[in-house]
Coordinates of C-alpha atoms in Angstrom, one line a residue:
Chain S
X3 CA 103.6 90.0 85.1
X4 CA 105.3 91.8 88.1
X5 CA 104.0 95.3 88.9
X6 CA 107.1 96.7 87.6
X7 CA 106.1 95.3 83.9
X8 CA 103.0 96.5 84.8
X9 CA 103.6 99.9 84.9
X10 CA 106.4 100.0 82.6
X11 CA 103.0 99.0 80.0
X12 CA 100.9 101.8 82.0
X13 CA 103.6 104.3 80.9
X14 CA 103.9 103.3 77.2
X15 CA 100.2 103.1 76.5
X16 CA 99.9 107.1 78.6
X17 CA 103.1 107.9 75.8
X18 CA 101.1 106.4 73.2
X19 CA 98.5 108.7 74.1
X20 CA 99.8 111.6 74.5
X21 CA 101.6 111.3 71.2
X22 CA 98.9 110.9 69.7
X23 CA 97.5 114.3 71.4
X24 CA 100.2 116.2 69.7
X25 CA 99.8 114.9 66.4
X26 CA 95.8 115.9 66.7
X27 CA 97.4 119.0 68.2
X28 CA 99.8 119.5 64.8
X29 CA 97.4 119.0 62.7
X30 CA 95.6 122.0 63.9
X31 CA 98.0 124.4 63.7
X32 CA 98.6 123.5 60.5
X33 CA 95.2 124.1 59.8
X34 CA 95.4 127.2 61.6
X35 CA 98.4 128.3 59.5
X36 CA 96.9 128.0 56.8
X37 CA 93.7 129.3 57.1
X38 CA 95.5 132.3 58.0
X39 CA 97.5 132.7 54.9
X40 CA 94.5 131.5 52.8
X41 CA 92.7 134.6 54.2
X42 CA 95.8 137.2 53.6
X43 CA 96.6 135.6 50.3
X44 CA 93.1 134.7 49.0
X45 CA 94.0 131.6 48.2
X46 CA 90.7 129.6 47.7
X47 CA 92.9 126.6 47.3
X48 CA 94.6 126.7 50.7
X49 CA 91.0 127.5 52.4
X50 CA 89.5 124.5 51.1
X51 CA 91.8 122.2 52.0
X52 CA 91.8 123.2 55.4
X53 CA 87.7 122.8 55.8
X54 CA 88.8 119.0 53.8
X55 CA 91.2 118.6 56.8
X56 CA 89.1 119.0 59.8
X57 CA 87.6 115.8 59.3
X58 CA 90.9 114.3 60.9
X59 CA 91.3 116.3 63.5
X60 CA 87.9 114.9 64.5
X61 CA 88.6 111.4 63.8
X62 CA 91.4 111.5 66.3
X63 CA 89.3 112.9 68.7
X64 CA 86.8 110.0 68.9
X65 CA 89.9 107.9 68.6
X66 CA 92.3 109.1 72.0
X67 CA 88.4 109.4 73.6
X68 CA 88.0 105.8 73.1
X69 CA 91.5 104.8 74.3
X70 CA 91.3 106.8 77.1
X71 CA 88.6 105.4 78.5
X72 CA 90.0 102.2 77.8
X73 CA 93.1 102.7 79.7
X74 CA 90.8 103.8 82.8
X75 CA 88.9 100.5 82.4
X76 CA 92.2 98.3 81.9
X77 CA 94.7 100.1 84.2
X78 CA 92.0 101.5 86.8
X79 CA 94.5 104.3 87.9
X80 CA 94.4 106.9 90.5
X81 CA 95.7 110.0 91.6
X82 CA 98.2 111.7 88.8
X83 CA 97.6 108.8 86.9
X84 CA 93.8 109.5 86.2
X85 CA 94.5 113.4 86.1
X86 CA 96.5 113.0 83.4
X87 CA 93.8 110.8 81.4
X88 CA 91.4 113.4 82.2
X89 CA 93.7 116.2 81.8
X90 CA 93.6 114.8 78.5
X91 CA 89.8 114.0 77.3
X92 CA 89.3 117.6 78.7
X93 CA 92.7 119.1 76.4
X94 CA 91.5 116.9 73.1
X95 CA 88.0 118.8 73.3
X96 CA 89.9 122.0 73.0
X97 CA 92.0 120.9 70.5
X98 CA 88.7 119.9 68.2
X99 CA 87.3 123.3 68.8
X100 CA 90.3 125.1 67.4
X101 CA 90.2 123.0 64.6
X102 CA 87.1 124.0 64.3
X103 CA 87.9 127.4 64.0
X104 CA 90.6 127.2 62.1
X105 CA 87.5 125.8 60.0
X106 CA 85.5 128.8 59.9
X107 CA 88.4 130.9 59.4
X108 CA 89.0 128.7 56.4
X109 CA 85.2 129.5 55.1
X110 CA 85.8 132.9 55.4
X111 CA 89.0 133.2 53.9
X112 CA 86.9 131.3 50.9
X113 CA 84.6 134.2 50.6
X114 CA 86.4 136.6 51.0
X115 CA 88.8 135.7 48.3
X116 CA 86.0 137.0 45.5
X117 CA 85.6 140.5 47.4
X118 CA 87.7 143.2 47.1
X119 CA 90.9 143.1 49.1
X120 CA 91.4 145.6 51.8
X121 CA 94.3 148.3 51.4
X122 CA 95.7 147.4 54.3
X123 CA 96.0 143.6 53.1
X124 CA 94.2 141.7 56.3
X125 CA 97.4 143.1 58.2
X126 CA 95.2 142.7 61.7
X127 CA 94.3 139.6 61.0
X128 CA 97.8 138.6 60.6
X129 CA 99.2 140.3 63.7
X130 CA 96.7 138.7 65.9
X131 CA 97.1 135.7 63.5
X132 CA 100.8 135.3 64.6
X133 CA 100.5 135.8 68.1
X134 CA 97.4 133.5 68.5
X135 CA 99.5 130.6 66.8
X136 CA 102.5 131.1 68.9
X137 CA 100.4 131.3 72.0
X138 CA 98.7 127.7 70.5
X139 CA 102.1 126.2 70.3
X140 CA 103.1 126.9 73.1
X141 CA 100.2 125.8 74.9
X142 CA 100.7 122.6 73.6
X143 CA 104.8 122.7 74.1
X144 CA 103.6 122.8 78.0
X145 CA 101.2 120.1 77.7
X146 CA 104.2 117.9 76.0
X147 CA 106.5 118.8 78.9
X148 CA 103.8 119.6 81.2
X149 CA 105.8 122.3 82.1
X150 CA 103.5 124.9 84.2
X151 CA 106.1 127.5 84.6
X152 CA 105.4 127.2 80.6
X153 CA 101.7 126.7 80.9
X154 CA 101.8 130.4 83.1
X155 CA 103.3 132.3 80.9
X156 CA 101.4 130.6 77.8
X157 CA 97.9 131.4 79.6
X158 CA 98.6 135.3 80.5
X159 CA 99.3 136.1 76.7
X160 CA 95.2 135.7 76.2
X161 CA 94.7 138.8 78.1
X162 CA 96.8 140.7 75.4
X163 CA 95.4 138.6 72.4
X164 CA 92.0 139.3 73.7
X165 CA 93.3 143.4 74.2
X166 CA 94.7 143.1 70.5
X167 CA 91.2 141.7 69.4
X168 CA 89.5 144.4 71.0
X169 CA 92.0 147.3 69.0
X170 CA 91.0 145.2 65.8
X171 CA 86.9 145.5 66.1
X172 CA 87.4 149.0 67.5
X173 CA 89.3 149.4 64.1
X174 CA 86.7 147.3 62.0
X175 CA 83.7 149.3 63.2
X176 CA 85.7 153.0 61.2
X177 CA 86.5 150.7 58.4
X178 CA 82.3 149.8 58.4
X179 CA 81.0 153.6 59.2
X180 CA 83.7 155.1 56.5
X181 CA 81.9 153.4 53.5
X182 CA 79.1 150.9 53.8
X183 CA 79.9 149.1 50.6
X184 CA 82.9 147.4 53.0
X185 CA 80.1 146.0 55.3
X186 CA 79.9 142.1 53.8
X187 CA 83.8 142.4 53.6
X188 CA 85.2 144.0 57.2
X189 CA 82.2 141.8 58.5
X190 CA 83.9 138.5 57.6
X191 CA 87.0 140.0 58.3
X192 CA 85.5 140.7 61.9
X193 CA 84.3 137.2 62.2
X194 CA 87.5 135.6 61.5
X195 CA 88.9 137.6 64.1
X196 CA 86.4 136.4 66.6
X197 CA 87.7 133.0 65.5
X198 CA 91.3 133.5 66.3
X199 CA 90.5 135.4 70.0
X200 CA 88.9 132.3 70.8
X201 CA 91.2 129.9 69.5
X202 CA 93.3 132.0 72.3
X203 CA 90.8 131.3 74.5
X204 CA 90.7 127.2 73.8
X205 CA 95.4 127.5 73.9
X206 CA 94.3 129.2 77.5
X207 CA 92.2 126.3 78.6
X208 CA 95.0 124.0 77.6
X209 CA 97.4 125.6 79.5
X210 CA 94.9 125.5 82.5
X211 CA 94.5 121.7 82.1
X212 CA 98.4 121.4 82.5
X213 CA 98.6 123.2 85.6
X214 CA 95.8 121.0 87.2
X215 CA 97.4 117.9 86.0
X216 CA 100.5 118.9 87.6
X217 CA 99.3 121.0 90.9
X218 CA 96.2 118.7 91.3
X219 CA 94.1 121.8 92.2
X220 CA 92.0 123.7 90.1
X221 CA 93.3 126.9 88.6
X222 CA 90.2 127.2 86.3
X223 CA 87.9 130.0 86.8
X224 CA 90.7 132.3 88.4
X225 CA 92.6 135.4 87.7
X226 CA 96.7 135.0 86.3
X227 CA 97.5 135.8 89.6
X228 CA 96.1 133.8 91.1
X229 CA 97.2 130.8 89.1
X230 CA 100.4 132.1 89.3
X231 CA 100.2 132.3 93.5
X232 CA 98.6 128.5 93.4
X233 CA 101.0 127.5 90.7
X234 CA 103.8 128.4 92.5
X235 CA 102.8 127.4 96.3
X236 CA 103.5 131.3 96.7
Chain I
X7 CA 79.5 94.9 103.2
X8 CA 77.9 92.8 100.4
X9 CA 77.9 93.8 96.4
X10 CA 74.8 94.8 96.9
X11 CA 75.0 97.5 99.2
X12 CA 78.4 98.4 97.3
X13 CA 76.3 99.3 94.1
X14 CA 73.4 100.5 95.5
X15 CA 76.1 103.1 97.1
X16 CA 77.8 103.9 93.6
X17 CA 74.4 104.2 92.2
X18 CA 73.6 107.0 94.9
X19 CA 77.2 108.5 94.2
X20 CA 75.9 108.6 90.7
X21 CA 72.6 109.6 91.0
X22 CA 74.0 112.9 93.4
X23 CA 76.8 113.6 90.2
X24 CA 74.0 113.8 87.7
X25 CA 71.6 115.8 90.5
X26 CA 74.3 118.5 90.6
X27 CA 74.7 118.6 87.1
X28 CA 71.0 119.1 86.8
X29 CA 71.3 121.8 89.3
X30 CA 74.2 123.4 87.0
X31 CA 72.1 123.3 84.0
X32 CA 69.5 125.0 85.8
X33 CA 71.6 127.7 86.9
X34 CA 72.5 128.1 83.2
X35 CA 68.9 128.6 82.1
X36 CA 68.0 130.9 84.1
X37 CA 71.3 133.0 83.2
X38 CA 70.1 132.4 79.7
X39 CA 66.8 133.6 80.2
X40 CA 67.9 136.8 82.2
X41 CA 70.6 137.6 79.2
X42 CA 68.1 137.8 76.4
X43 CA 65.8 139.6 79.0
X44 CA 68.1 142.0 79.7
X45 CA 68.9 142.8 76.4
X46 CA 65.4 143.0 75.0
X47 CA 64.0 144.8 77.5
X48 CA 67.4 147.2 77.8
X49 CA 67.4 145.7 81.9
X50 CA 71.0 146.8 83.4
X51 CA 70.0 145.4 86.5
X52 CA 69.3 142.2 85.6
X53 CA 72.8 141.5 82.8
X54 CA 74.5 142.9 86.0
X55 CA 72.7 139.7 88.3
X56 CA 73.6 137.3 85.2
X57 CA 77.6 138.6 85.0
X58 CA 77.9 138.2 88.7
X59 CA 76.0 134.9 89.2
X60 CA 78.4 133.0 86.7
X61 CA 81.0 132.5 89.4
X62 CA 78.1 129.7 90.8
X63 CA 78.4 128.0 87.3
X64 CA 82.1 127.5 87.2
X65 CA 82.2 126.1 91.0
X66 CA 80.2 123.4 90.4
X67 CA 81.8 122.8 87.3
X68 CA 84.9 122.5 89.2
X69 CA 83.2 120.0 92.3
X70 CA 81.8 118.2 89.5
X71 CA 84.6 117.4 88.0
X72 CA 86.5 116.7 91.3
X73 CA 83.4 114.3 92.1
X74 CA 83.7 112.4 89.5
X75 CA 87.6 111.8 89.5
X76 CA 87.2 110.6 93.2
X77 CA 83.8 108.2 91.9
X78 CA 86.4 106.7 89.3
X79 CA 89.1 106.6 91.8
X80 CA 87.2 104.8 94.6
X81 CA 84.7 102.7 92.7
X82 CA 86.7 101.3 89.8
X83 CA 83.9 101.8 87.1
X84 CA 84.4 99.9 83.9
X85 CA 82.0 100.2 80.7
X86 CA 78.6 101.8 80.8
X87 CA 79.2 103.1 84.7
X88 CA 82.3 104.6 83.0
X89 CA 81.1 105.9 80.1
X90 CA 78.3 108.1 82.3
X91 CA 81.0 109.7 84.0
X92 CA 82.8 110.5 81.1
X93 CA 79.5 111.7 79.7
X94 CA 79.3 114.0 82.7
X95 CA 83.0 115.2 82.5
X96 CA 81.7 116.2 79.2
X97 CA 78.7 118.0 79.2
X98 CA 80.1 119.9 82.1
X99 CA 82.4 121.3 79.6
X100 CA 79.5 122.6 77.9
X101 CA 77.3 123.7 80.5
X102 CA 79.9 126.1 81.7
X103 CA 80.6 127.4 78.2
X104 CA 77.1 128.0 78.0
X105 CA 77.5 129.9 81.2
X106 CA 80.4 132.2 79.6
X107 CA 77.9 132.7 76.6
X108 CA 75.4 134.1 79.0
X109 CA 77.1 136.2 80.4
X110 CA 78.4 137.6 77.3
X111 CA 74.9 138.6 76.0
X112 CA 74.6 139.9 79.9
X113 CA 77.5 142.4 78.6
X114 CA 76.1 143.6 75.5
X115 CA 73.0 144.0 77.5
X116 CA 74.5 146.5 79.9
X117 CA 76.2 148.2 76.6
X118 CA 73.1 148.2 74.2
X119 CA 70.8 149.5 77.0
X120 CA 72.5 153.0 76.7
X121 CA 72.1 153.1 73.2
X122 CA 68.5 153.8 71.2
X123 CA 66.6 151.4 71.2
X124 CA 65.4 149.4 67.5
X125 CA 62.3 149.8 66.0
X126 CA 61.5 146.4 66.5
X127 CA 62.8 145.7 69.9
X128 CA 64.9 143.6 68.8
X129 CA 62.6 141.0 67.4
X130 CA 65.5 138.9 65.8
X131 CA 67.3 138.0 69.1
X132 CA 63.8 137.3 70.9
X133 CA 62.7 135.1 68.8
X134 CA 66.0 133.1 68.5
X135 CA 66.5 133.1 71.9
X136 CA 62.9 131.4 72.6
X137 CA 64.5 129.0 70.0
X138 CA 67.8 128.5 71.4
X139 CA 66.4 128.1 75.0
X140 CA 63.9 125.7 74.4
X141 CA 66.9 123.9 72.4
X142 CA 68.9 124.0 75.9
X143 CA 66.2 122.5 78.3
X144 CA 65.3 119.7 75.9
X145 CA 68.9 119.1 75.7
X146 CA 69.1 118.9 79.8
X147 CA 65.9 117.3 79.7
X148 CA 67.5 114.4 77.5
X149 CA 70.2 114.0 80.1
X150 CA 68.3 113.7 82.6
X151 CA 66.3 110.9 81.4
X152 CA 68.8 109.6 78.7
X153 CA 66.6 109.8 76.8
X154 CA 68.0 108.9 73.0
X155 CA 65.0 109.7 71.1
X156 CA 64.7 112.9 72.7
X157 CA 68.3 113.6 72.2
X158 CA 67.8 112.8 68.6
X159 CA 65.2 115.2 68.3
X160 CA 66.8 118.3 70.2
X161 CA 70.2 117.4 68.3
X162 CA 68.6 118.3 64.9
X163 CA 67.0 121.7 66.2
X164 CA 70.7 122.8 65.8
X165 CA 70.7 123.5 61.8
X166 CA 67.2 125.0 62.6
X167 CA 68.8 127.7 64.7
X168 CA 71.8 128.1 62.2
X169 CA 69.3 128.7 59.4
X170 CA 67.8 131.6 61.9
X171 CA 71.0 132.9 62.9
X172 CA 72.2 133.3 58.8
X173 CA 68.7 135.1 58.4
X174 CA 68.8 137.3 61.2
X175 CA 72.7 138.3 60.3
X176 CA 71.6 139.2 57.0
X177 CA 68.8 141.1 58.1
X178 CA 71.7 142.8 60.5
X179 CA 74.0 144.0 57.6
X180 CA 71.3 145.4 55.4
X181 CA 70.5 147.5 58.9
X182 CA 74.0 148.0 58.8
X183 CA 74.0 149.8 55.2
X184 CA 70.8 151.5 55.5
X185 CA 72.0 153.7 58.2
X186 CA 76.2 154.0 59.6
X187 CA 75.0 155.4 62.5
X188 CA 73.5 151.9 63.3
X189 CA 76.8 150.0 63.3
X190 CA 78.2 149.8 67.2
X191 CA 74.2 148.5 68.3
X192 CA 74.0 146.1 65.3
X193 CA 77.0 145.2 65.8
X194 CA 76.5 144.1 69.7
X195 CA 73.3 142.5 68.7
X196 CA 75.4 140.8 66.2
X197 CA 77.8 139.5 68.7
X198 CA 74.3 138.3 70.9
X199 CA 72.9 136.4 68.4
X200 CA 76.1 134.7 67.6
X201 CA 76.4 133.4 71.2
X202 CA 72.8 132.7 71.4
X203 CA 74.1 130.1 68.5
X204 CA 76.8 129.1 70.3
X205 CA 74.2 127.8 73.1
X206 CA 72.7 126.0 70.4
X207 CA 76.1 124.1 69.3
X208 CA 76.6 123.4 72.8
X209 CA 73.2 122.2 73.4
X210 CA 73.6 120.1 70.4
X211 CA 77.1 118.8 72.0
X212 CA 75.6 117.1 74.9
X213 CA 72.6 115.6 73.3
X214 CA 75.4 113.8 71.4
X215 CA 77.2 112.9 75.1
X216 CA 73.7 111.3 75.7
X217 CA 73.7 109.4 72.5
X218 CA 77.2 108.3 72.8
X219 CA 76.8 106.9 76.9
X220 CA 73.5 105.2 75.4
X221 CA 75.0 103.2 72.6
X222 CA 78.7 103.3 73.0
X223 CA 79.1 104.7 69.5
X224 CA 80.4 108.0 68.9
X225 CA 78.2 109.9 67.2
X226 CA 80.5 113.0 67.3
X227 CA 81.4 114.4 63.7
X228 CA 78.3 112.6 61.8
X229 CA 75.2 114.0 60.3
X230 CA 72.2 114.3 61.6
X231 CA 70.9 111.0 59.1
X232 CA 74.0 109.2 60.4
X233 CA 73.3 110.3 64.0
X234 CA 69.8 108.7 63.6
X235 CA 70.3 105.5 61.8
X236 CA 73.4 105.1 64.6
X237 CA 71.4 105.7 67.6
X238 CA 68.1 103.8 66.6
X239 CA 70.4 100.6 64.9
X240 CA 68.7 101.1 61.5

């Protein structure tokens, strides 16, 4: 085989992968969806599903793991090459942990379906809801296009998801100190929240991953600005 | 220069990757250890140290990382060489999430040491956090020695310290409902114990990178049985 072959086979079996990254990566924001609507709607149904889902999500992981590793062994690449492969074992660890909380979410949502439902009808919950599962889709629109102009503005929304949060406990905590009895209930509520702020946090390191895979240096571990200035060569 | 001396050098290239990790880990305990301190004993001073130390953390998560892209790069590794290094990329991952969880008990520290103090100086988060530490150095311990058995054996400490985290949650909210004037300090001890379990899934995590790197079989995902008859070829 010439080189050209070669790499033309490199380049299928890195689309292969990467494909298969964003059907792990759909499959979690379905799960996320979900979860979120079995909490609001209290639909045990819907939550249990999503905790019979996870198993997938996990299965794939193992699976774009294994091939990963034996594209590195077969193809021995370097430079761009292998930060993309590693770009990705570090993305699909993410990706598992969100599903994960989706997961919990999903638990919660279970429980708190035979509790009382709050006047307010989880409405933090689904404003943070929303804007944590665009700021996930996006996060993996940039992986697919690598696009770190994308990536950027994906990875400075978790400052306001994580302000958002913040509002939400602050809100909790009255609910908890106006009548006891909602303890169990704004608790779980509180919990789930925690789940989405961090399922921000895991969209973040995604976008972080991208950046690297594209710059080659290492915006983890720094402020937006700073990725921005690095990002940008400004 | 002969095969030989060529793996004797990757071995040393090696050996320096997993020294650094080791060195990381270390870092992490001790930020562990100073959290829960600081929080027990109400010590401003010392969460201060732990927030600003976790800068050290995330560098040599980053060198790491850069390490062992270069070892992969230059040496070519195929199968069990490989798999180490993937093992490392890994557990990296977790060590510095580990870190972040540190330095999140660090900030409740600094919070919950204006506020009274409990009756029973916070008993709960003392005695999980023995748990949950010893939990961590076995799991370092096992990579340092990939050691399998020993992995085994930390890996199923994890459902121990869920089984203490429920309790001491429980024991949280009845505070919770006894007195409303309780809620912001439960609540932020809440929030501790909850990343002290955290360090426990993460601990957990790379006892299974040590499992996986020692077999080749995945043992993400299973049960603990599962993990066992896996990793011993029962």
């Amino acid at each position: 085989m010439d080189n050209k072959h070669i790499s033309q086979q490199f380049n299928e079996e890195l689309e292969d992968v990467k494909n298969k990254v964003m059907t792990m990566g759909g499959l979690v924001e379905t799960n996320v969806q979900n979860a979120i609507i079995a909490l609001v709607e209290g639909n045990i149904e819907l939550g249990e599903r999503v905790v019979n889902e996870d198993f997938k999500v996990n299965a794939l992981e193992v699976s774009i793991d294994e091939q990963c590793m034996q594209i590195i062994a077969r193809r021995q690449p370097t430079a761009s090459d292998l930060r993309l492969i590693m770009m990705i074992v570090k993305t699909i660890t993410d990706i598992e942990r969100i599903g994960d909380e989706a997961e919990k979410i999903a638990r919660m949502a279970i429980e708190l379906a035979d509790m009382e439902r709050p006047k307010d009808q989880y409405r933090e919950i689904q404003h943070l809801g929303d804007h944590v599962r665009k700021m996930l889709h996006d996060s993996l629109d940039a992986f697919a296009r690598t696009d770190i102009e994308a990536a950027l503005h994906c990875a400075a929304e978790d400052a306001k998801i994580d302000a958002e949060y913040e509002a939400a406990v602050r809100q909790m905590i009255t609910l908890m100190m106006e009548d006891t009895r909602n303890v169990r209930r704004v608790l779980n509520t509180l919990w789930s929240a925690r789940a989405l702020e961090r399922i921000g946090d895991h969209a973040k390191n995604i976008c972080e991953y991208v950046i690297y895979m594209v710059k080659g240096r290492d915006v983890r571990h720094t402020t937006i600005e700073q990725m921005q200035q690095e990002a940008l060569g400004k």
